[in-house]
Coordinates of C-alpha atoms and ligand atoms in Angstrom, one line a residue:
M1 CA 13.4 27.3 100.7
R2 CA 11.5 27.2 97.7
T3 CA 11.1 30.2 95.4
A4 CA 8.4 31.5 93.1
Q5 CA 8.2 34.7 90.8
L6 CA 5.6 37.3 90.2
T7 CA 5.7 40.0 87.4
I8 CA 3.2 42.8 87.9
D9 CA 2.3 44.9 84.8
P10 CA -0.7 47.4 84.4
A11 CA -1.1 46.3 81.0
F12 CA -2.5 42.9 82.3
S13 CA -5.8 44.2 83.1
I14 CA -8.7 41.7 83.5
G15 CA -11.2 44.5 84.6
P16 CA -12.7 46.5 87.3
A17 CA -13.0 45.0 90.9
D18 CA -16.4 45.6 91.4
R19 CA -17.5 46.5 94.7
R20 CA -20.6 43.9 94.4
L21 CA -17.7 41.0 94.7
F22 CA -17.8 41.8 98.5
G23 CA -21.1 40.5 99.3
S24 CA -22.7 38.4 102.0
F25 CA -26.2 36.6 102.8
V26 CA -28.5 36.8 105.6
E27 CA -30.8 33.7 105.5
H28 CA -33.8 32.8 108.1
M29 CA -31.7 30.1 109.3
G30 CA -30.2 29.1 112.7
R31 CA -29.3 32.3 114.3
C32 CA -28.3 34.5 111.5
V33 CA -31.3 36.6 111.8
Y34 CA -32.8 35.8 115.2
G35 CA -29.7 36.3 117.8
G36 CA -27.5 37.5 115.1
I37 CA -28.1 40.9 113.3
Y38 CA -31.8 41.1 115.4
E39 CA -32.1 40.5 119.0
P40 CA -34.5 42.7 120.8
G41 CA -33.6 43.1 124.3
H42 CA -30.0 42.7 123.7
P43 CA -27.8 45.1 125.5
T44 CA -26.6 46.9 122.1
A45 CA -29.9 46.5 120.5
D46 CA -31.6 49.6 119.3
S47 CA -35.4 50.4 119.7
R48 CA -36.1 48.3 116.5
G49 CA -34.2 45.2 117.7
L50 CA -31.2 45.6 115.6
R51 CA -28.1 44.6 117.2
R52 CA -25.4 47.5 116.8
D53 CA -22.3 45.2 117.7
V54 CA -23.2 43.3 114.6
L55 CA -23.9 46.3 112.2
N56 CA -20.6 47.7 113.2
L57 CA -18.8 44.5 112.4
T58 CA -20.7 44.3 109.3
R59 CA -19.5 47.7 108.2
E60 CA -15.8 46.9 109.3
L61 CA -16.2 43.8 107.1
G62 CA -16.8 46.1 104.1
V63 CA -19.9 44.2 102.8
S64 CA -21.2 45.6 99.8
V65 CA -24.6 43.7 99.1
V66 CA -26.5 41.4 101.1
R67 CA -28.7 38.5 99.8
Y68 CA -32.0 37.9 101.8
P69 CA -33.9 36.1 103.0
G70 CA -32.5 32.7 101.4
G71 CA -31.1 30.1 100.5
N72 CA -33.5 27.1 101.1
F73 CA -35.7 28.9 103.6
V74 CA -37.0 31.3 100.4
S75 CA -38.5 28.1 98.5
G76 CA -41.0 27.7 101.1
Y77 CA -41.5 31.5 102.4
R78 CA -44.4 33.7 101.9
W79 CA -43.0 37.3 101.9
E80 CA -46.0 39.1 103.1
D81 CA -45.8 37.0 106.2
G82 CA -43.1 39.3 107.4
T83 CA -44.8 42.6 106.6
G84 CA -47.4 44.6 109.0
P85 CA -47.8 44.7 112.7
V86 CA -45.5 42.3 114.1
G87 CA -48.3 41.2 116.8
N88 CA -50.1 39.8 113.8
R89 CA -47.7 37.7 111.9
P90 CA -48.0 34.1 111.7
R91 CA -45.8 31.5 113.0
R92 CA -45.0 29.0 110.4
L93 CA -43.3 25.7 109.8
D94 CA -39.9 26.2 107.7
L95 CA -39.5 22.9 106.2
A96 CA -35.9 23.8 104.8
W97 CA -34.4 23.7 108.4
K98 CA -37.0 22.2 110.4
T99 CA -37.6 25.4 112.4
I100 CA -40.4 27.5 113.6
E101 CA -40.3 30.9 111.7
T102 CA -42.0 33.5 113.9
N103 CA -42.0 36.1 111.1
A104 CA -41.0 38.8 113.6
F105 CA -38.2 40.0 110.9
G106 CA -39.4 40.3 107.5
L107 CA -38.7 42.4 104.6
D108 CA -39.5 45.8 106.1
E109 CA -36.9 45.3 108.9
F110 CA -34.1 43.9 106.6
M111 CA -34.5 47.0 104.6
T112 CA -34.1 49.3 107.4
W113 CA -31.0 46.9 108.6
A114 CA -29.5 47.0 104.9
A115 CA -29.8 51.1 105.1
E116 CA -28.0 51.0 108.5
A117 CA -25.5 48.6 107.5
D118 CA -24.7 50.6 104.4
V119 CA -25.2 47.6 102.1
E120 CA -27.1 46.9 98.8
P121 CA -30.3 44.5 99.2
M122 CA -30.4 41.5 97.1
M123 CA -33.8 40.0 97.2
A124 CA -34.6 36.2 96.2
V125 CA -38.1 35.2 95.3
N126 CA -39.8 32.1 95.8
L127 CA -39.8 29.8 92.8
G128 CA -40.4 26.5 94.9
T129 CA -44.1 26.5 96.4
R130 CA -44.5 29.8 94.6
G131 CA -44.4 31.4 91.1
V132 CA -44.7 34.3 88.9
Q133 CA -47.6 36.4 90.5
E134 CA -46.1 36.3 94.1
A135 CA -42.6 37.3 92.6
L136 CA -44.6 40.2 90.7
D137 CA -46.3 40.9 94.2
L138 CA -43.4 41.3 96.1
L139 CA -41.5 43.3 93.4
E140 CA -44.7 45.6 93.4
Y141 CA -44.4 45.9 97.3
A142 CA -40.8 46.6 97.2
N143 CA -40.0 48.9 94.1
H144 CA -43.4 50.5 92.9
P145 CA -43.5 54.2 94.1
G146 CA -47.4 53.9 95.0
G147 CA -51.1 54.2 93.9
T148 CA -51.6 50.6 94.0
E149 CA -52.7 48.2 96.7
L150 CA -49.3 46.3 97.4
S151 CA -46.9 49.8 97.3
D152 CA -49.5 51.6 99.2
L153 CA -49.5 48.8 101.6
R154 CA -45.7 49.2 101.9
R155 CA -46.4 52.8 102.5
K156 CA -48.7 52.1 105.2
H157 CA -46.1 50.0 106.9
G158 CA -44.0 53.1 107.0
A159 CA -41.8 52.9 103.9
E160 CA -43.0 56.1 101.9
D161 CA -40.3 55.6 99.3
P162 CA -39.6 52.4 97.4
Y163 CA -37.0 50.2 98.3
G164 CA -35.4 50.4 94.9
V165 CA -33.9 47.0 94.9
R166 CA -31.7 46.3 91.8
L167 CA -30.6 42.6 92.6
W168 CA -33.3 39.7 92.2
C169 CA -32.8 36.1 92.6
L170 CA -34.9 33.8 90.5
G171 CA -35.4 31.3 93.5
N172 CA -32.6 29.3 94.9
E173 CA -30.9 26.1 93.9
M174 CA -33.7 24.8 92.0
D175 CA -31.5 21.8 90.5
G176 CA -31.6 20.5 94.2
P177 CA -33.5 17.6 95.2
W178 CA -33.2 18.7 98.9
Q179 CA -35.2 22.0 97.7
V180 CA -38.7 22.4 98.5
G181 CA -40.2 22.9 95.0
H182 CA -37.1 21.3 93.4
K183 CA -37.6 21.2 89.5
T184 CA -36.1 19.7 86.2
A185 CA -34.1 22.4 84.4
D186 CA -36.7 22.6 81.9
E187 CA -39.5 23.2 84.4
Y188 CA -37.1 25.6 86.1
G189 CA -35.9 27.4 83.1
R190 CA -39.7 28.1 81.8
V191 CA -40.9 29.7 85.3
A192 CA -37.8 31.6 85.6
A193 CA -38.0 33.0 82.2
E194 CA -41.7 33.8 82.7
A195 CA -41.0 35.6 86.1
A196 CA -38.1 37.3 84.6
R197 CA -40.2 38.9 81.7
A198 CA -43.0 39.8 83.8
M199 CA -40.7 41.5 86.6
K200 CA -39.1 43.4 83.9
M201 CA -42.3 44.7 82.7
I202 CA -43.0 46.0 86.3
D203 CA -39.6 47.5 86.7
P204 CA -37.1 47.4 83.6
S205 CA -33.8 48.5 85.6
I206 CA -33.7 45.5 87.8
S207 CA -31.0 42.7 87.3
L208 CA -32.0 39.0 87.4
I209 CA -30.0 36.1 88.4
A210 CA -31.1 32.8 87.2
C211 CA -30.3 29.6 89.3
G212 CA -27.0 27.6 88.1
S213 CA -25.9 24.4 89.9
S214 CA -25.7 24.1 93.6
N215 CA -22.3 22.9 93.1
R216 CA -19.7 21.6 90.5
R217 CA -20.3 18.1 91.9
M218 CA -24.1 18.1 91.0
P219 CA -24.8 15.2 88.4
T220 CA -26.7 17.6 86.3
F221 CA -24.1 20.1 86.4
A222 CA -23.5 22.1 83.2
S223 CA -26.0 20.4 81.5
W224 CA -28.5 22.4 84.0
E225 CA -26.8 25.8 83.1
A226 CA -27.3 24.8 79.2
T227 CA -30.8 24.4 79.7
V228 CA -31.7 26.9 82.1
L229 CA -30.2 29.6 79.8
E230 CA -31.6 28.2 76.8
H231 CA -34.9 29.4 78.4
T232 CA -33.7 32.6 80.0
Y233 CA -30.6 33.7 78.4
E234 CA -32.4 36.6 76.8
H235 CA -34.3 37.7 80.3
V236 CA -31.7 37.4 82.7
D237 CA -28.5 39.2 83.5
Y238 CA -26.6 36.5 85.8
I239 CA -26.4 33.0 86.3
S240 CA -25.6 31.9 89.7
A241 CA -23.0 29.5 91.1
H242 CA -22.6 27.9 94.7
T243 CA -19.9 26.4 96.4
Y244 CA -18.9 25.3 99.9
Y245 CA -15.5 23.5 100.8
D246 CA -15.7 21.0 103.5
P247 CA -12.5 20.6 105.6
S248 CA -13.8 17.9 107.9
D249 CA -12.0 14.9 106.7
G250 CA -8.4 16.5 107.6
D251 CA -6.9 16.8 104.5
Q252 CA -5.2 19.9 104.8
A253 CA -3.4 19.8 101.2
S254 CA -6.5 19.1 99.1
I255 CA -8.5 22.2 101.3
L256 CA -5.8 24.4 100.5
A257 CA -6.2 24.1 97.0
S258 CA -10.0 24.5 96.9
A259 CA -9.8 27.7 94.9
V260 CA -8.3 25.4 92.1
D261 CA -11.8 23.9 92.2
M262 CA -13.6 27.3 92.3
D263 CA -11.5 28.4 89.5
N264 CA -12.3 25.4 87.2
F265 CA -16.3 25.9 88.3
I266 CA -16.2 29.4 87.0
T267 CA -14.5 28.7 83.9
E268 CA -16.9 26.0 83.2
V269 CA -19.8 28.2 83.8
V270 CA -18.5 30.8 81.5
A271 CA -18.0 28.2 78.5
T272 CA -21.6 26.9 79.0
A273 CA -23.1 30.3 79.1
D274 CA -20.9 31.4 76.0
H275 CA -22.0 28.2 74.4
V276 CA -25.8 29.3 74.7
A277 CA -25.0 32.9 73.5
A278 CA -23.1 31.4 70.3
K279 CA -26.0 29.3 69.7
Q280 CA -28.7 31.7 70.1
R281 CA -26.5 34.5 68.7
H282 CA -26.4 36.9 71.8
K283 CA -23.7 39.4 71.6
R284 CA -24.1 40.1 75.4
K285 CA -21.8 38.0 77.6
L286 CA -23.6 36.8 80.8
K287 CA -21.9 37.2 84.1
I288 CA -22.0 35.1 87.1
S289 CA -23.3 35.8 90.5
F290 CA -21.4 33.6 93.0
D291 CA -23.9 33.8 95.5
E292 CA -23.1 31.3 98.1
W293 CA -19.5 30.4 98.9
N294 CA -17.4 29.4 101.9
V295 CA -15.8 26.7 104.0
W296 CA -18.3 24.8 105.6
Y297 CA -17.9 21.5 108.1
E298 CA -21.1 20.5 106.1
S299 CA -21.1 16.8 106.9
R300 CA -21.8 17.7 110.7
L301 CA -25.4 19.4 109.2
Q302 CA -27.7 16.2 109.2
A303 CA -26.7 15.4 112.7
D304 CA -27.9 18.6 113.8
L305 CA -31.3 18.8 112.1
D306 CA -31.8 14.9 113.2
R307 CA -30.9 15.6 117.0
R308 CA -33.9 18.0 117.8
G309 CA -37.8 18.6 116.9
W310 CA -39.6 22.0 115.7
V311 CA -37.8 24.9 117.4
E312 CA -37.4 28.6 117.0
A313 CA -33.6 29.7 116.0
P314 CA -31.8 26.9 116.8
A315 CA -28.1 27.2 116.6
L316 CA -27.5 25.6 113.3
I317 CA -24.0 24.9 111.6
E318 CA -22.1 27.4 113.8
D319 CA -18.9 26.2 112.5
D320 CA -15.7 27.5 114.3
F321 CA -13.3 28.4 111.6
T322 CA -9.5 27.9 111.9
A323 CA -6.4 29.6 110.7
V324 CA -6.2 27.2 107.8
D325 CA -9.9 28.3 106.9
A326 CA -8.9 31.8 107.0
V327 CA -6.1 30.9 104.2
V328 CA -8.8 29.2 102.1
V329 CA -11.2 32.0 102.2
G330 CA -8.3 34.6 101.5
D331 CA -7.9 32.2 98.5
L332 CA -11.3 31.9 97.4
L333 CA -11.4 35.7 97.3
I334 CA -8.3 35.9 95.0
T335 CA -10.3 33.6 92.6
L336 CA -13.3 35.9 92.5
L337 CA -11.2 38.7 91.9
R338 CA -9.2 36.8 89.1
H339 CA -12.4 36.4 87.2
A340 CA -13.7 40.1 87.8
D341 CA -14.5 40.2 83.9
R342 CA -17.1 37.3 84.2
V343 CA -18.0 37.0 87.9
G344 CA -20.1 40.5 88.8
V345 CA -21.9 39.6 92.1
A346 CA -20.4 37.5 94.9
A347 CA -21.7 36.6 98.4
Q348 CA -20.0 34.8 100.9
A349 CA -22.7 32.5 102.9
Q350 CA -23.5 33.7 105.7
L351 CA -23.2 36.9 107.7
A352 CA -23.7 36.1 111.2
N353 CA -23.7 32.7 113.2
V354 CA -24.4 30.4 110.3
I355 CA -21.0 29.5 108.6
A356 CA -20.1 33.0 109.2
P357 CA -17.3 35.6 109.9
I358 CA -19.3 37.3 112.7
R359 CA -20.5 35.3 115.4
T360 CA -22.5 36.1 118.5
R361 CA -23.8 34.8 121.7
N362 CA -27.6 35.8 122.8
G363 CA -27.4 38.3 125.2
G364 CA -23.6 38.6 124.6
P365 CA -20.9 39.7 122.7
A366 CA -19.9 39.7 119.3
W367 CA -16.5 38.4 117.9
R368 CA -14.6 38.2 114.5
Q369 CA -13.9 34.7 113.4
S370 CA -10.6 33.9 111.7
I371 CA -12.5 34.3 108.0
F372 CA -13.3 37.8 108.8
H373 CA -9.7 38.9 108.5
P374 CA -9.2 38.2 104.9
F375 CA -12.5 39.3 103.7
A376 CA -12.4 42.7 105.4
L377 CA -8.8 43.2 104.2
T378 CA -9.7 42.2 100.6
A379 CA -12.8 44.3 100.6
R380 CA -10.8 47.2 101.8
Y381 CA -7.7 46.9 99.6
A382 CA -9.1 45.5 96.2
R383 CA -10.0 48.7 94.7
G384 CA -9.3 49.6 91.0
T385 CA -8.2 47.3 88.2
V386 CA -7.8 43.8 88.9
L387 CA -4.3 42.6 87.1
R388 CA -3.4 39.0 85.9
T389 CA 0.0 37.9 87.3
D390 CA 0.5 34.6 86.1
P391 CA 3.2 33.6 88.8
V392 CA 5.6 31.0 88.5
S393 CA 5.6 28.4 91.1
P394 CA 6.6 25.3 92.5
R395 CA 3.8 22.8 92.8
Y396 CA 2.5 20.1 94.9
D397 CA 0.1 17.0 94.9
T398 CA -3.1 16.9 96.4
K399 CA -5.8 13.9 96.4
K400 CA -8.7 15.9 95.4
Y401 CA -7.0 18.1 92.7
G402 CA -4.1 16.4 91.8
D403 CA -0.9 18.6 90.9
V404 CA -1.5 22.4 91.8
P405 CA 0.8 25.3 92.5
V406 CA 2.1 25.9 95.8
L407 CA 1.3 29.9 95.1
D408 CA -1.7 31.7 94.1
T409 CA -1.8 35.4 93.7
V410 CA -3.9 38.4 92.0
A411 CA -3.0 42.0 91.9
V412 CA -5.3 45.1 92.0
H413 CA -4.0 48.7 90.7
N414 CA -6.0 51.7 92.0
E415 CA -5.3 54.2 89.3
E416 CA -6.6 57.0 91.6
T417 CA -4.1 56.8 94.5
G418 CA -1.5 54.8 92.3
E419 CA -1.5 52.0 94.8
L420 CA -1.0 48.5 94.0
T421 CA -2.1 45.6 96.2
V422 CA -0.8 42.0 95.6
F423 CA -2.6 39.1 97.5
A424 CA -1.0 36.0 97.8
V425 CA -1.3 32.5 99.4
N426 CA 1.3 30.0 100.2
R427 CA -0.3 26.7 100.2
D428 CA 3.1 25.0 101.2
S429 CA 4.0 23.8 104.9
T430 CA 7.4 25.8 104.6
D431 CA 8.1 29.4 103.9
L432 CA 8.0 30.4 100.3
S433 CA 10.3 33.0 98.8
L434 CA 8.4 35.3 96.7
E435 CA 10.4 37.5 93.9
I436 CA 8.0 40.2 92.6
D437 CA 9.2 42.2 89.5
L438 CA 7.3 45.6 89.7
R439 CA 9.2 47.5 87.0
G440 CA 6.0 47.8 85.0
L441 CA 5.1 50.2 87.9
P442 CA 8.2 52.5 88.4
G443 CA 8.8 54.3 91.5
M444 CA 6.9 51.9 93.9
S445 CA 7.9 51.7 97.8
G446 CA 6.3 49.1 100.1
L447 CA 3.4 50.3 102.1
S448 CA 2.8 47.3 104.4
F449 CA 2.9 43.5 104.5
Q450 CA 0.2 41.8 106.3
S451 CA -0.3 37.8 106.7
I452 CA -2.4 35.2 108.3
A453 CA -0.1 32.1 108.9
A454 CA -1.4 29.0 109.8
G455 CA 1.6 27.1 109.5
S456 CA 2.5 26.7 113.4
D457 CA -1.0 26.5 114.9
P458 CA -3.5 25.5 112.0
T459 CA -6.7 24.6 114.0
A460 CA -6.3 28.0 116.0
T461 CA -9.7 29.4 116.1
N462 CA -11.1 32.6 117.7
T463 CA -13.5 32.1 120.6
E464 CA -15.6 34.7 122.8
A465 CA -13.0 34.1 125.4
D466 CA -9.9 34.5 123.1
P467 CA -11.5 36.7 119.8
D468 CA -8.2 37.8 118.6
R469 CA -6.2 34.7 118.5
V470 CA -6.0 34.4 114.6
T471 CA -5.6 37.8 113.2
P472 CA -3.5 39.2 110.5
R473 CA 0.1 40.2 111.6
D474 CA 2.6 42.6 110.3
L475 CA 5.5 41.6 108.6
P476 CA 8.4 43.6 107.6
T477 CA 7.7 45.7 104.7
P478 CA 9.4 45.2 101.5
T479 CA 11.2 47.7 99.9
P480 CA 11.6 47.6 96.1
D481 CA 15.0 48.2 94.5
G482 CA 15.1 49.0 90.9
G483 CA 11.6 47.9 90.5
R484 CA 12.1 44.4 92.2
C485 CA 11.9 43.1 95.8
A486 CA 11.6 39.7 97.4
V487 CA 9.4 38.5 100.4
R488 CA 9.2 35.5 102.7
L489 CA 5.3 34.4 102.4
P490 CA 5.0 32.2 105.7
A491 CA 4.0 28.6 105.6
V492 CA 0.3 27.9 104.8
S493 CA -0.5 31.5 104.6
W494 CA -2.7 34.5 103.3
S495 CA -1.1 37.5 102.7
V496 CA -1.6 41.3 101.5
L497 CA 1.2 43.5 100.3
R498 CA 0.7 47.1 99.5
F499 CA 2.7 49.3 97.4
G500 CA 2.4 53.0 96.6
P501 CA 4.1 55.9 94.5
A502 CA 7.4 56.6 96.6
N503 CA 6.9 60.3 96.2
A504 CA 3.3 60.4 97.3
Ligands
AHR601 O1 -25.9 28.5 103.2 C1 -26.8 27.4 103.9 C2 -27.4 26.9 102.7 O2 -26.7 26.2 101.6 C3 -28.5 27.6 101.9 O3 -29.8 27.8 102.2 C4 -28.6 26.7 100.6 O4 -28.8 27.8 99.6 C5 -27.3 26.0 100.4 O5 -27.5 24.7 100.0

């Protein structure tokens, strides 16, 4: 068996594990809203049509912030269509997903849902087909207390108090030629800067996110960020990043190393933002909002779209995630935590049905996909200060990312409880012996060791008929001796190891 070593010391601090790293995303796409979080008439739905089974799973997942209403959808969306009496709302063509949008669910319903789910709302404005004025109108409707046409309209619609939305995305993936209203970096930078400046006049307490690249493979990547930030740096608080990893080609060695790519992506966006800061003499460091990330069998999307005409809420990209996908998702979360000093917000895309940890059947049950579990456990235990771990690890070769380490780790120290949690991924197809040196935190004993192991059944998925096939399993809890212990990480696995003060 190969071996790896890890040294944990509270002196190697990266920064606080911000709760906003555990965000998710609800887009008007496929069955994320309709048949996902909202389904009037469903046996668990409340009087407003909110599915209680999905609300419960959302809380269990530990989601902190939810981005809404898109995604590509937002670039053709008129937010006011989704307000007021439902019977008066227009049916529209949604060009992003070739779908008929009924607008039965809109801003006010989302805010009600977010309050019930106990999540912070994160709104995106349309800078595709619309511009500064409509962004201002939406902000006035949402955040202004009252006494103006739009804030009073919100009150008339039943929301007496302002929603107080703090996080606002200035458009979505505006670098992408697929985006309705796609722009060059200069065109987008100008409109984003003007929208940002004016939005902060209405509500200076908001935080704004400029669009970064849709992914690291975009031909304009990095020059897009540089140009956009030249226009916007002084007005915005975050630059966004999006990435999806597609396992469709069956190259397991590479998909397991996806986090290496995400790590490089973050480092490069930070370098680009810091370049603009240096050039423009800004002292404030910009953070990243990694507001779309996941595993996605993306190559199947086009066939889904080509196959049909204009319909309401079609089943779209309802990927069944495997045990290997769960390991990859766990590793992407490790990467986000490792960059907690520069990634301030993150949102897994999406929450329900559409490449999602929660799946539902219309009129039927809701269940947890394999990727639900690493998210829920990380959100639950990554509390406190993120620690740098720098493991010593064997390496292996991948087609996509070259030579990469077999082991990936991060640790989080909760100063209040004294607990230490280590998250670890073994990308190898054999077990790995991990020696952990905890002498920097004297007097620790093991609390638990849970693992999702994909080695023996990599393609296993959770289905309506078998919803718990891929779940975390308890492994023997390690007992540190003289501040050291060794554990066996299963082949192709994501693990969470918890330690706490021995005398607690
Ligand atoms: O999450 C699915 C889509 O992926 C989003 O609408 C878009 O922003 C991204 O390309």
